[in-house]
Amino acid sequence: MNIAQLVKERSTCLRRRVGAVLVRDKRVTATGYNGTPTGLPHCNEGGCERCSSDVESGEDLGVCACSHAEENVIVQAALHGTSTKGATLYTTHSPCSQCAKMIINARIARVVAFETYPDILGTKLLSQAAIRMDHFAE
């Protein structure tokens, strides 16, 4: 979890910094953080309309230009040809419903979250898919 906390420092999101680490066979295989897609302006450069608004946390995600940390860690694994099947995902925040669907389809076996994100559907979907969800205890 310390690595996920460090990875979140690379986030360019002005609203919430999130980091994720994928571990398989006791090896870190990929990392991800939230922010605008590669090559686009960062949030602090006007790249995300939602970041500069006063929208409540967890709302109006459709106008957010950022990719989530969990999404990015799965994409990075795919980009570098690393299987996600059976892996554990460590994340600084519990996955939203959209990321939970990606985690399920990526066949990730376990998610460990440090904080709770205000989208309970994500946790519910993981439970329905029999993916173990744990909260990190220091």
Tab-separated table of N, CA, C and O in Angstrom:
chain	number	residue	atom	x	y	z
A	1	MET	N	0.832	-1.199	0.000
A	1	MET	CA	0.000	0.000	0.000
A	1	MET	C	0.869	1.252	0.000
A	1	MET	O	0.464	2.275	-0.555
A	2	ASN	N	2.049	1.154	0.574
A	2	ASN	CA	2.953	2.307	0.543
A	2	ASN	C	3.305	2.701	-0.887
A	2	ASN	O	3.444	3.891	-1.195
A	3	ILE	N	3.440	1.718	-1.771
A	3	ILE	CA	3.758	2.020	-3.165
A	3	ILE	C	2.577	2.730	-3.820
A	3	ILE	O	2.759	3.710	-4.554
A	4	ALA	N	1.350	2.285	-3.556
A	4	ALA	CA	0.153	2.949	-4.103
A	4	ALA	C	0.078	4.396	-3.613
A	4	ALA	O	-0.267	5.305	-4.383
A	5	GLN	N	0.410	4.612	-2.350
A	5	GLN	CA	0.392	5.971	-1.805
A	5	GLN	C	1.433	6.843	-2.507
A	5	GLN	O	1.189	8.025	-2.784
A	6	LEU	N	2.570	6.270	-2.813
A	6	LEU	CA	3.617	7.016	-3.521
A	6	LEU	C	3.220	7.283	-4.973
A	6	LEU	O	3.414	8.395	-5.480
A	7	VAL	N	2.635	6.290	-5.633
A	7	VAL	CA	2.222	6.431	-7.027
A	7	VAL	C	1.174	7.530	-7.180
A	7	VAL	O	1.169	8.264	-8.173
A	8	LYS	N	0.290	7.694	-6.201
A	8	LYS	CA	-0.757	8.714	-6.310
A	8	LYS	C	-0.181	10.127	-6.394
A	8	LYS	O	-0.837	11.038	-6.896
A	9	GLU	N	1.048	10.313	-5.951
A	9	GLU	CA	1.683	11.631	-6.027
A	9	GLU	C	1.932	12.061	-7.474
A	9	GLU	O	2.141	13.237	-7.744
A	10	ARG	N	1.896	11.128	-8.420
A	10	ARG	CA	2.065	11.454	-9.843
A	10	ARG	C	0.769	11.953	-10.465
A	10	ARG	O	0.772	12.461	-11.585
A	11	SER	N	-0.347	11.818	-9.752
A	11	SER	CA	-1.649	12.230	-10.268
A	11	SER	C	-1.672	13.716	-10.584
A	11	SER	O	-1.098	14.530	-9.863
A	12	THR	N	-2.358	14.051	-11.672
A	12	THR	CA	-2.501	15.456	-12.056
A	12	THR	C	-3.910	15.971	-11.752
A	12	THR	O	-4.227	17.117	-12.087
A	13	CYS	N	-4.748	15.155	-11.137
A	13	CYS	CA	-6.119	15.540	-10.814
A	13	CYS	C	-6.114	16.583	-9.688
A	13	CYS	O	-5.389	16.440	-8.704
A	14	LEU	N	-6.924	17.613	-9.853
A	14	LEU	CA	-6.995	18.675	-8.848
A	14	LEU	C	-7.952	18.325	-7.706
A	14	LEU	O	-7.924	18.973	-6.667
A	15	ARG	N	-8.794	17.328	-7.888
A	15	ARG	CA	-9.831	17.016	-6.903
A	15	ARG	C	-9.459	15.891	-5.941
A	15	ARG	O	-9.791	15.929	-4.776
A	16	ARG	N	-8.841	14.844	-6.472
A	16	ARG	CA	-8.505	13.683	-5.644
A	16	ARG	C	-7.355	12.940	-6.300
A	16	ARG	O	-7.393	12.663	-7.490
A	17	ARG	N	-6.354	12.630	-5.536
A	17	ARG	CA	-5.226	11.856	-6.043
A	17	ARG	C	-5.417	10.400	-5.652
A	17	ARG	O	-5.624	10.092	-4.484
A	18	VAL	N	-5.325	9.525	-6.649
A	18	VAL	CA	-5.521	8.095	-6.421
A	18	VAL	C	-4.375	7.339	-7.076
A	18	VAL	O	-3.974	7.654	-8.200
A	19	GLY	N	-3.869	6.342	-6.379
A	19	GLY	CA	-2.813	5.492	-6.908
A	19	GLY	C	-3.220	4.036	-6.836
A	19	GLY	O	-4.004	3.647	-5.972
A	20	ALA	N	-2.699	3.230	-7.749
A	20	ALA	CA	-3.005	1.800	-7.776
A	20	ALA	C	-1.761	1.017	-8.166
A	20	ALA	O	-0.949	1.480	-8.967
A	21	VAL	N	-1.644	-0.167	-7.590
A	21	VAL	CA	-0.519	-1.060	-7.868
A	21	VAL	C	-1.066	-2.456	-8.094
A	21	VAL	O	-1.880	-2.939	-7.308
A	22	LEU	N	-0.629	-3.101	-9.151
A	22	LEU	CA	-1.037	-4.466	-9.456
A	22	LEU	C	0.096	-5.399	-9.066
A	22	LEU	O	1.249	-5.179	-9.464
A	23	VAL	N	-0.234	-6.416	-8.280
A	23	VAL	CA	0.766	-7.367	-7.790
A	23	VAL	C	0.335	-8.775	-8.200
A	23	VAL	O	-0.822	-9.159	-7.993
A	24	ARG	N	1.272	-9.512	-8.770
A	24	ARG	CA	1.011	-10.890	-9.163
A	24	ARG	C	2.237	-11.718	-8.819
A	24	ARG	O	3.361	-11.326	-9.134
A	25	ASP	N	2.006	-12.847	-8.163
A	25	ASP	CA	3.107	-13.712	-7.730
A	25	ASP	C	4.131	-12.940	-6.901
A	25	ASP	O	5.340	-13.075	-7.097
A	26	LYS	N	3.630	-12.074	-6.015
A	26	LYS	CA	4.452	-11.276	-5.100
A	26	LYS	C	5.381	-10.299	-5.823
A	26	LYS	O	6.425	-9.916	-5.298
A	27	ARG	N	5.005	-9.893	-7.059
A	27	ARG	CA	5.781	-8.952	-7.846
A	27	ARG	C	4.897	-7.805	-8.301
A	27	ARG	O	3.782	-8.018	-8.758
A	28	VAL	N	5.389	-6.593	-8.203
A	28	VAL	CA	4.668	-5.450	-8.756
A	28	VAL	C	4.763	-5.573	-10.272
A	28	VAL	O	5.860	-5.642	-10.831
A	29	THR	N	3.602	-5.613	-10.942
A	29	THR	CA	3.594	-5.769	-12.393
A	29	THR	C	3.175	-4.496	-13.124
A	29	THR	O	3.481	-4.343	-14.302
A	30	ALA	N	2.442	-3.607	-12.445
A	30	ALA	CA	2.022	-2.354	-13.083
A	30	ALA	C	1.596	-1.362	-12.015
A	30	ALA	O	1.213	-1.747	-10.908
A	31	THR	N	1.663	-0.090	-12.359
A	31	THR	CA	1.176	0.973	-11.478
A	31	THR	C	0.295	1.907	-12.297
A	31	THR	O	0.395	1.958	-13.524
A	32	GLY	N	-0.568	2.637	-11.615
A	32	GLY	CA	-1.427	3.600	-12.292
A	32	GLY	C	-1.870	4.690	-11.343
A	32	GLY	O	-1.906	4.484	-10.123
A	33	TYR	N	-2.186	5.829	-11.897
A	33	TYR	CA	-2.699	6.951	-11.107
A	33	TYR	C	-3.727	7.671	-11.955
A	33	TYR	O	-3.772	7.500	-13.183
A	34	ASN	N	-4.563	8.481	-11.334
A	34	ASN	CA	-5.603	9.171	-12.082
A	34	ASN	C	-5.074	10.464	-12.691
A	34	ASN	O	-4.220	11.130	-12.129
A	35	GLY	N	-5.600	10.764	-13.866
A	35	GLY	CA	-5.221	11.968	-14.583
A	35	GLY	C	-5.699	11.891	-16.020
A	35	GLY	O	-6.249	10.882	-16.447
A	36	THR	N	-5.485	12.951	-16.758
A	36	THR	CA	-5.924	12.990	-18.148
A	36	THR	C	-5.116	11.984	-18.985
A	36	THR	O	-3.988	11.644	-18.623
A	37	PRO	N	-5.673	11.516	-20.086
A	37	PRO	CA	-4.960	10.560	-20.941
A	37	PRO	C	-3.642	11.123	-21.485
A	37	PRO	O	-3.476	12.341	-21.616
A	38	THR	N	-2.746	10.232	-21.802
A	38	THR	CA	-1.429	10.571	-22.322
A	38	THR	C	-1.516	11.573	-23.479
A	38	THR	O	-2.309	11.401	-24.391
A	39	GLY	N	-0.728	12.624	-23.371
A	39	GLY	CA	-0.639	13.617	-24.432
A	39	GLY	C	-1.663	14.741	-24.357
A	39	GLY	O	-1.556	15.711	-25.093
A	40	LEU	N	-2.658	14.614	-23.479
A	40	LEU	CA	-3.658	15.676	-23.335
A	40	LEU	C	-3.242	16.630	-22.219
A	40	LEU	O	-2.462	16.263	-21.337
A	41	PRO	N	-3.760	17.854	-22.215
A	41	PRO	CA	-3.421	18.796	-21.140
A	41	PRO	C	-3.817	18.244	-19.766
A	41	PRO	O	-4.861	17.607	-19.626
A	42	HIS	N	-2.971	18.469	-18.787
A	42	HIS	CA	-3.245	18.043	-17.423
A	42	HIS	C	-4.372	18.879	-16.820
A	42	HIS	O	-4.714	19.954	-17.339
A	43	CYS	N	-4.926	18.397	-15.728
A	43	CYS	CA	-6.030	19.096	-15.060
A	43	CYS	C	-5.657	20.536	-14.707
A	43	CYS	O	-6.442	21.458	-14.920
A	44	ASN	N	-4.457	20.724	-14.185
A	44	ASN	CA	-4.033	22.074	-13.801
A	44	ASN	C	-3.739	22.966	-15.006
A	44	ASN	O	-3.460	24.139	-14.852
A	45	GLU	N	-3.807	22.391	-16.214
A	45	GLU	CA	-3.639	23.150	-17.451
A	45	GLU	C	-4.986	23.313	-18.163
A	45	GLU	O	-5.018	23.652	-19.345
A	46	GLY	N	-6.074	23.006	-17.469
A	46	GLY	CA	-7.406	23.115	-18.062
A	46	GLY	C	-7.864	21.875	-18.801
A	46	GLY	O	-8.852	21.920	-19.532
A	47	GLY	N	-7.177	20.764	-18.619
A	47	GLY	CA	-7.492	19.530	-19.344
A	47	GLY	C	-8.763	18.837	-18.905
A	47	GLY	O	-9.300	18.007	-19.632
A	48	CYS	N	-9.285	19.154	-17.711
A	48	CYS	CA	-10.501	18.501	-17.223
A	48	CYS	C	-11.456	19.559	-16.683
A	48	CYS	O	-11.169	20.213	-15.680
A	49	GLU	N	-12.581	19.682	-17.347
A	49	GLU	CA	-13.607	20.658	-16.970
A	49	GLU	C	-14.132	20.411	-15.553
A	49	GLU	O	-14.392	21.335	-14.797
A	50	ARG	N	-14.254	19.133	-15.193
A	50	ARG	CA	-14.812	18.780	-13.890
A	50	ARG	C	-13.900	19.223	-12.740
A	50	ARG	O	-14.373	19.625	-11.684
A	51	CYS	N	-12.598	19.137	-12.957
A	51	CYS	CA	-11.652	19.502	-11.900
A	51	CYS	C	-11.801	20.952	-11.452
A	51	CYS	O	-11.582	21.262	-10.288
A	52	SER	N	-12.158	21.816	-12.370
A	52	SER	CA	-12.274	23.230	-12.016
A	52	SER	C	-13.707	23.620	-11.627
A	52	SER	O	-13.996	24.791	-11.444
A	53	SER	N	-14.590	22.630	-11.478
A	53	SER	CA	-15.977	22.917	-11.091
A	53	SER	C	-16.179	22.635	-9.603
A	53	SER	O	-15.282	22.157	-8.919
A	54	ASP	N	-17.386	22.910	-9.123
A	54	ASP	CA	-17.695	22.643	-7.715
A	54	ASP	C	-18.631	21.442	-7.569
A	54	ASP	O	-19.359	21.328	-6.598
A	55	VAL	N	-18.570	20.514	-8.522
A	55	VAL	CA	-19.383	19.302	-8.494
A	55	VAL	C	-18.977	18.455	-7.282
A	55	VAL	O	-17.792	18.348	-6.951
A	56	GLU	N	-19.969	17.857	-6.629
A	56	GLU	CA	-19.705	17.004	-5.464
A	56	GLU	C	-18.919	15.758	-5.869
A	56	GLU	O	-19.039	15.272	-6.997
A	57	SER	N	-18.167	15.220	-4.946
A	57	SER	CA	-17.395	14.007	-5.156
A	57	SER	C	-18.312	12.863	-5.584
A	57	SER	O	-19.373	12.657	-5.009
A	58	GLY	N	-17.898	12.152	-6.620
A	58	GLY	CA	-18.657	11.011	-7.099
A	58	GLY	C	-19.789	11.352	-8.053
A	58	GLY	O	-20.453	10.458	-8.566
A	59	GLU	N	-20.013	12.640	-8.339
A	59	GLU	CA	-21.092	13.053	-9.232
A	59	GLU	C	-20.549	13.592	-10.550
A	59	GLU	O	-19.410	14.045	-10.629
A	60	ASP	N	-21.386	13.554	-11.582
A	60	ASP	CA	-21.063	14.070	-12.924
A	60	ASP	C	-19.745	13.533	-13.467
A	60	ASP	O	-18.964	14.258	-14.084
A	61	LEU	N	-19.515	12.242	-13.267
A	61	LEU	CA	-18.261	11.654	-13.737
A	61	LEU	C	-18.178	11.625	-15.257
A	61	LEU	O	-17.094	11.521	-15.819
A	62	GLY	N	-19.323	11.767	-15.930
A	62	GLY	CA	-19.345	11.772	-17.387
A	62	GLY	C	-18.649	12.964	-18.003
A	62	GLY	O	-18.275	12.929	-19.170
A	63	VAL	N	-18.456	14.046	-17.250
A	63	VAL	CA	-17.763	15.221	-17.785
A	63	VAL	C	-16.296	15.270	-17.350
A	63	VAL	O	-15.598	16.228	-17.627
A	64	CYS	N	-15.856	14.220	-16.698
A	64	CYS	CA	-14.465	14.139	-16.246
A	64	CYS	C	-13.595	13.584	-17.366
A	64	CYS	O	-13.896	12.534	-17.943
A	65	ALA	N	-12.515	14.270	-17.692
A	65	ALA	CA	-11.596	13.832	-18.747
A	65	ALA	C	-10.529	12.881	-18.223
A	65	ALA	O	-9.734	12.348	-18.999
A	66	CYS	N	-10.503	12.659	-16.921
A	66	CYS	CA	-9.447	11.839	-16.317
A	66	CYS	C	-9.738	10.347	-16.410
A	66	CYS	O	-10.880	9.915	-16.349
A	67	SER	N	-8.677	9.581	-16.516
A	67	SER	CA	-8.739	8.135	-16.382
A	67	SER	C	-8.461	7.831	-14.918
A	67	SER	O	-7.638	8.489	-14.281
A	68	HIS	N	-9.149	6.824	-14.382
A	68	HIS	CA	-8.953	6.463	-12.984
A	68	HIS	C	-7.695	5.611	-12.815
A	68	HIS	O	-7.226	4.975	-13.764
A	69	ALA	N	-7.166	5.592	-11.623
A	69	ALA	CA	-5.936	4.853	-11.330
A	69	ALA	C	-6.090	3.364	-11.635
A	69	ALA	O	-5.193	2.742	-12.210
A	70	GLU	N	-7.240	2.789	-11.267
A	70	GLU	CA	-7.476	1.361	-11.503
A	70	GLU	C	-7.536	1.072	-13.001
A	70	GLU	O	-7.014	0.072	-13.473
A	71	GLU	N	-8.171	1.976	-13.735
A	71	GLU	CA	-8.231	1.866	-15.192
A	71	GLU	C	-6.823	1.912	-15.770
A	71	GLU	O	-6.449	1.092	-16.622
A	72	ASN	N	-6.032	2.864	-15.312
A	72	ASN	CA	-4.670	3.019	-15.823
A	72	ASN	C	-3.767	1.845	-15.479
A	72	ASN	O	-2.916	1.463	-16.284
A	73	VAL	N	-3.931	1.248	-14.318
A	73	VAL	CA	-3.070	0.115	-13.967
A	73	VAL	C	-3.391	-1.080	-14.863
A	73	VAL	O	-2.489	-1.807	-15.299
A	74	ILE	N	-4.666	-1.269	-15.197
A	74	ILE	CA	-5.063	-2.360	-16.094
A	74	ILE	C	-4.548	-2.083	-17.504
A	74	ILE	O	-4.017	-2.971	-18.181
A	75	VAL	N	-4.668	-0.838	-17.965
A	75	VAL	CA	-4.183	-0.460	-19.295
A	75	VAL	C	-2.665	-0.630	-19.370
A	75	VAL	O	-2.137	-1.119	-20.373
A	76	GLN	N	-1.948	-0.229	-18.338
A	76	GLN	CA	-0.488	-0.374	-18.335
A	76	GLN	C	-0.086	-1.845	-18.398
A	76	GLN	O	0.860	-2.205	-19.107
A	77	ALA	N	-0.803	-2.698	-17.678
A	77	ALA	CA	-0.514	-4.138	-17.747
A	77	ALA	C	-0.725	-4.639	-19.171
A	77	ALA	O	0.112	-5.370	-19.711
A	78	ALA	N	-1.832	-4.232	-19.794
A	78	ALA	CA	-2.117	-4.663	-21.166
A	78	ALA	C	-1.072	-4.126	-22.137
A	78	ALA	O	-0.582	-4.862	-23.006
A	79	LEU	N	-0.711	-2.864	-22.000
A	79	LEU	CA	0.262	-2.226	-22.883
A	79	LEU	C	1.604	-2.955	-22.871
A	79	LEU	O	2.271	-3.078	-23.883
A	80	HIS	N	1.967	-3.473	-21.689
A	80	HIS	CA	3.262	-4.137	-21.535
A	80	HIS	C	3.157	-5.656	-21.555
A	80	HIS	O	4.126	-6.354	-21.228
A	81	GLY	N	1.971	-6.184	-21.916
A	81	GLY	CA	1.799	-7.627	-22.076
A	81	GLY	C	1.839	-8.426	-20.791
A	81	GLY	O	2.294	-9.563	-20.775
A	82	THR	N	1.344	-7.851	-19.703
A	82	THR	CA	1.354	-8.512	-18.408
A	82	THR	C	-0.056	-8.957	-18.035
A	82	THR	O	-0.986	-8.153	-18.035
A	83	SER	N	-0.218	-10.215	-17.725
A	83	SER	CA	-1.532	-10.735	-17.360
A	83	SER	C	-2.002	-10.163	-16.025
A	83	SER	O	-1.213	-9.988	-15.092
A	84	THR	N	-3.292	-9.889	-15.953
A	84	THR	CA	-3.899	-9.403	-14.710
A	84	THR	C	-4.631	-10.530	-13.982
A	84	THR	O	-5.064	-10.353	-12.849
A	85	LYS	N	-4.777	-11.666	-14.625
A	85	LYS	CA	-5.548	-12.782	-14.074
A	85	LYS	C	-4.946	-13.267	-12.751
A	85	LYS	O	-3.766	-13.576	-12.668
A	86	GLY	N	-5.782	-13.254	-11.716
A	86	GLY	CA	-5.360	-13.738	-10.406
A	86	GLY	C	-4.561	-12.741	-9.585
A	86	GLY	O	-4.123	-13.051	-8.479
A	87	ALA	N	-4.380	-11.531	-10.088
A	87	ALA	CA	-3.557	-10.524	-9.406
A	87	ALA	C	-4.320	-9.869	-8.258
A	87	ALA	O	-5.543	-9.976	-8.151
A	88	THR	N	-3.585	-9.176	-7.425
A	88	THR	CA	-4.145	-8.342	-6.363
A	88	THR	C	-3.909	-6.891	-6.746
A	88	THR	O	-2.811	-6.524	-7.166
A	89	LEU	N	-4.961	-6.087	-6.603
A	89	LEU	CA	-4.888	-4.658	-6.900
A	89	LEU	C	-4.919	-3.889	-5.590
A	89	LEU	O	-5.880	-3.989	-4.829
A	90	TYR	N	-3.858	-3.153	-5.308
A	90	TYR	CA	-3.806	-2.265	-4.145
A	90	TYR	C	-4.146	-0.869	-4.637
A	90	TYR	O	-3.533	-0.387	-5.593
A	91	THR	N	-5.103	-0.228	-4.009
A	91	THR	CA	-5.532	1.092	-4.443
A	91	THR	C	-5.788	1.990	-3.238
A	91	THR	O	-6.188	1.511	-2.175
A	92	THR	N	-5.542	3.265	-3.419
A	92	THR	CA	-5.713	4.194	-2.301
A	92	THR	C	-7.186	4.451	-1.992
A	92	THR	O	-7.512	4.885	-0.904
A	93	HIS	N	-8.082	4.176	-2.959
A	93	HIS	CA	-9.523	4.360	-2.764
A	93	HIS	C	-10.266	3.172	-3.358
A	93	HIS	O	-9.851	2.650	-4.398
A	94	SER	N	-11.360	2.761	-2.751
A	94	SER	CA	-12.130	1.648	-3.301
A	94	SER	C	-12.622	2.008	-4.701
A	94	SER	O	-12.886	3.171	-4.996
A	95	PRO	N	-12.722	1.029	-5.586
A	95	PRO	CA	-13.063	1.305	-6.985
A	95	PRO	C	-14.501	1.797	-7.181
A	95	PRO	O	-15.427	1.346	-6.503
A	96	CYS	N	-14.667	2.697	-8.144
A	96	CYS	CA	-16.004	3.127	-8.558
A	96	CYS	C	-16.638	1.980	-9.353
A	96	CYS	O	-15.979	0.983	-9.659
A	97	SER	N	-17.882	2.123	-9.723
A	97	SER	CA	-18.573	1.053	-10.442
A	97	SER	C	-17.924	0.775	-11.801
A	97	SER	O	-17.798	-0.379	-12.204
A	98	GLN	N	-17.501	1.813	-12.502
A	98	GLN	CA	-16.876	1.623	-13.815
A	98	GLN	C	-15.563	0.847	-13.679
A	98	GLN	O	-15.296	-0.073	-14.454
A	99	CYS	N	-14.743	1.210	-12.713
A	99	CYS	CA	-13.471	0.514	-12.502
A	99	CYS	C	-13.707	-0.907	-11.996
A	99	CYS	O	-12.970	-1.824	-12.358
A	100	ALA	N	-14.742	-1.087	-11.186
A	100	ALA	CA	-15.065	-2.433	-10.689
A	100	ALA	C	-15.374	-3.363	-11.860
A	100	ALA	O	-14.933	-4.522	-11.879
A	101	LYS	N	-16.103	-2.850	-12.862
A	101	LYS	CA	-16.409	-3.676	-14.036
A	101	LYS	C	-15.135	-4.050	-14.781
A	101	LYS	O	-14.996	-5.184	-15.255
A	102	MET	N	-14.180	-3.130	-14.873
A	102	MET	CA	-12.912	-3.438	-15.531
A	102	MET	C	-12.117	-4.468	-14.725
A	102	MET	O	-11.504	-5.371	-15.298
A	103	ILE	N	-12.136	-4.321	-13.413
A	103	ILE	CA	-11.433	-5.264	-12.538
A	103	ILE	C	-12.012	-6.662	-12.702
A	103	ILE	O	-11.275	-7.646	-12.800
A	104	ILE	N	-13.328	-6.753	-12.747
A	104	ILE	CA	-13.994	-8.045	-12.927
A	104	ILE	C	-13.581	-8.662	-14.262
A	104	ILE	O	-13.184	-9.827	-14.327
A	105	ASN	N	-13.660	-7.879	-15.342
A	105	ASN	CA	-13.324	-8.396	-16.672
A	105	ASN	C	-11.844	-8.701	-16.832
A	105	ASN	O	-11.477	-9.537	-17.655
A	106	ALA	N	-10.985	-8.045	-16.058
A	106	ALA	CA	-9.543	-8.308	-16.100
A	106	ALA	C	-9.179	-9.541	-15.271
A	106	ALA	O	-8.026	-9.936	-15.232
A	107	ARG	N	-10.162	-10.118	-14.603
A	107	ARG	CA	-9.984	-11.322	-13.772
A	107	ARG	C	-9.024	-11.103	-12.604
A	107	ARG	O	-8.321	-12.016	-12.181
A	108	ILE	N	-8.995	-9.871	-12.102
A	108	ILE	CA	-8.224	-9.589	-10.892
A	108	ILE	C	-8.926	-10.290	-9.741
A	108	ILE	O	-10.156	-10.264	-9.638
A	109	ALA	N	-8.174	-10.938	-8.866
A	109	ALA	CA	-8.754	-11.792	-7.832
A	109	ALA	C	-9.071	-11.073	-6.528
A	109	ALA	O	-9.980	-11.475	-5.797
A	110	ARG	N	-8.325	-10.013	-6.238
A	110	ARG	CA	-8.477	-9.364	-4.931
A	110	ARG	C	-8.190	-7.877	-5.071
A	110	ARG	O	-7.297	-7.479	-5.816
A	111	VAL	N	-8.926	-7.075	-4.310
A	111	VAL	CA	-8.708	-5.631	-4.251
A	111	VAL	C	-8.490	-5.252	-2.799
A	111	VAL	O	-9.257	-5.665	-1.923
A	112	VAL	N	-7.459	-4.474	-2.543
A	112	VAL	CA	-7.190	-3.950	-1.203
A	112	VAL	C	-7.217	-2.433	-1.305
A	112	VAL	O	-6.463	-1.850	-2.083
A	113	ALA	N	-8.105	-1.798	-0.551
A	113	ALA	CA	-8.275	-0.343	-0.617
A	113	ALA	C	-7.926	0.300	0.712
A	113	ALA	O	-8.205	-0.253	1.775
A	114	PHE	N	-7.338	1.487	0.627
A	114	PHE	CA	-6.971	2.235	1.821
A	114	PHE	C	-8.143	3.062	2.333
A	114	PHE	O	-8.412	3.102	3.521
A	115	GLU	N	-8.854	3.751	1.412
A	115	GLU	CA	-10.007	4.577	1.772
A	115	GLU	C	-11.221	4.147	0.953
A	115	GLU	O	-11.077	3.493	-0.073
A	116	THR	N	-12.395	4.574	1.387
A	116	THR	CA	-13.631	4.268	0.676
A	116	THR	C	-14.007	5.421	-0.244
A	116	THR	O	-14.025	6.572	0.171
A	117	TYR	N	-14.303	5.088	-1.503
A	117	TYR	CA	-14.768	6.063	-2.486
A	117	TYR	C	-16.301	6.079	-2.434
A	117	TYR	O	-16.919	5.028	-2.246
A	118	PRO	N	-16.940	7.227	-2.606
A	118	PRO	CA	-18.393	7.312	-2.433
A	118	PRO	C	-19.223	6.742	-3.599
A	118	PRO	O	-20.107	7.393	-4.127
A	119	ASP	N	-18.905	5.516	-4.016
A	119	ASP	CA	-19.676	4.821	-5.045
A	119	ASP	C	-19.829	3.376	-4.578
A	119	ASP	O	-18.998	2.529	-4.869
A	120	ILE	N	-20.890	3.107	-3.827
A	120	ILE	CA	-21.051	1.780	-3.220
A	120	ILE	C	-21.334	0.686	-4.243
A	120	ILE	O	-21.135	-0.484	-3.964
A	121	LEU	N	-21.777	1.067	-5.448
A	121	LEU	CA	-22.036	0.063	-6.473
A	121	LEU	C	-20.756	-0.676	-6.849
A	121	LEU	O	-20.791	-1.879	-7.117
A	122	GLY	N	-19.635	0.015	-6.858
A	122	GLY	CA	-18.365	-0.637	-7.188
A	122	GLY	C	-18.079	-1.805	-6.265
A	122	GLY	O	-17.768	-2.917	-6.716
A	123	THR	N	-18.205	-1.594	-4.967
A	123	THR	CA	-17.965	-2.649	-3.982
A	123	THR	C	-18.994	-3.765	-4.134
A	123	THR	O	-18.656	-4.948	-4.027
A	124	LYS	N	-20.227	-3.396	-4.410
A	124	LYS	CA	-21.296	-4.393	-4.586
A	124	LYS	C	-21.000	-5.287	-5.797
A	124	LYS	O	-21.158	-6.513	-5.722
A	125	LEU	N	-20.583	-4.690	-6.904
A	125	LEU	CA	-20.263	-5.469	-8.100
A	125	LEU	C	-19.118	-6.444	-7.844
A	125	LEU	O	-19.160	-7.600	-8.274
A	126	LEU	N	-18.079	-5.979	-7.151
A	126	LEU	CA	-16.949	-6.861	-6.827
A	126	LEU	C	-17.414	-8.039	-5.985
A	126	LEU	O	-17.011	-9.187	-6.213
A	127	SER	N	-18.288	-7.776	-5.036
A	127	SER	CA	-18.828	-8.829	-4.184
A	127	SER	C	-19.627	-9.843	-5.002
A	127	SER	O	-19.472	-11.057	-4.828
A	128	GLN	N	-20.479	-9.332	-5.885
A	128	GLN	CA	-21.285	-10.225	-6.731
A	128	GLN	C	-20.412	-11.093	-7.634
A	128	GLN	O	-20.784	-12.212	-7.967
A	129	ALA	N	-19.267	-10.582	-8.025
A	129	ALA	CA	-18.351	-11.328	-8.893
A	129	ALA	C	-17.392	-12.207	-8.094
A	129	ALA	O	-16.480	-12.809	-8.660
A	130	ALA	N	-17.586	-12.261	-6.776
A	130	ALA	CA	-16.756	-13.061	-5.865
A	130	ALA	C	-15.294	-12.633	-5.882
A	130	ALA	O	-14.382	-13.449	-5.756
A	131	ILE	N	-15.085	-11.328	-6.044
A	131	ILE	CA	-13.731	-10.776	-5.938
A	131	ILE	C	-13.562	-10.273	-4.519
A	131	ILE	O	-14.366	-9.467	-4.028
A	132	ARG	N	-12.550	-10.758	-3.882
A	132	ARG	CA	-12.294	-10.395	-2.482
A	132	ARG	C	-11.927	-8.918	-2.391
A	132	ARG	O	-11.046	-8.441	-3.104
A	133	MET	N	-12.630	-8.205	-1.496
A	133	MET	CA	-12.384	-6.770	-1.285
A	133	MET	C	-11.999	-6.594	0.169
A	133	MET	O	-12.788	-6.917	1.062
A	134	ASP	N	-10.819	-6.111	0.401
A	134	ASP	CA	-10.340	-5.874	1.767
A	134	ASP	C	-10.006	-4.404	1.938
A	134	ASP	O	-9.622	-3.735	0.983
A	135	HIS	N	-10.144	-3.940	3.166
A	135	HIS	CA	-9.704	-2.580	3.484
A	135	HIS	C	-8.402	-2.691	4.242
A	135	HIS	O	-8.248	-3.507	5.148
A	136	PHE	N	-7.452	-1.878	3.832
A	136	PHE	CA	-6.111	-1.912	4.398
A	136	PHE	C	-6.144	-1.465	5.848
A	136	PHE	O	-6.716	-0.434	6.176
A	137	ALA	N	-5.551	-2.257	6.689
A	137	ALA	CA	-5.418	-1.909	8.103
A	137	ALA	C	-3.937	-1.764	8.410
A	137	ALA	O	-3.162	-2.684	8.188
A	138	GLU	N	-3.562	-0.571	8.881
A	138	GLU	CA	-2.140	-0.320	9.160
A	138	GLU	C	-1.645	-1.153	10.311
A	138	GLU	O	-2.275	-1.548	11.178
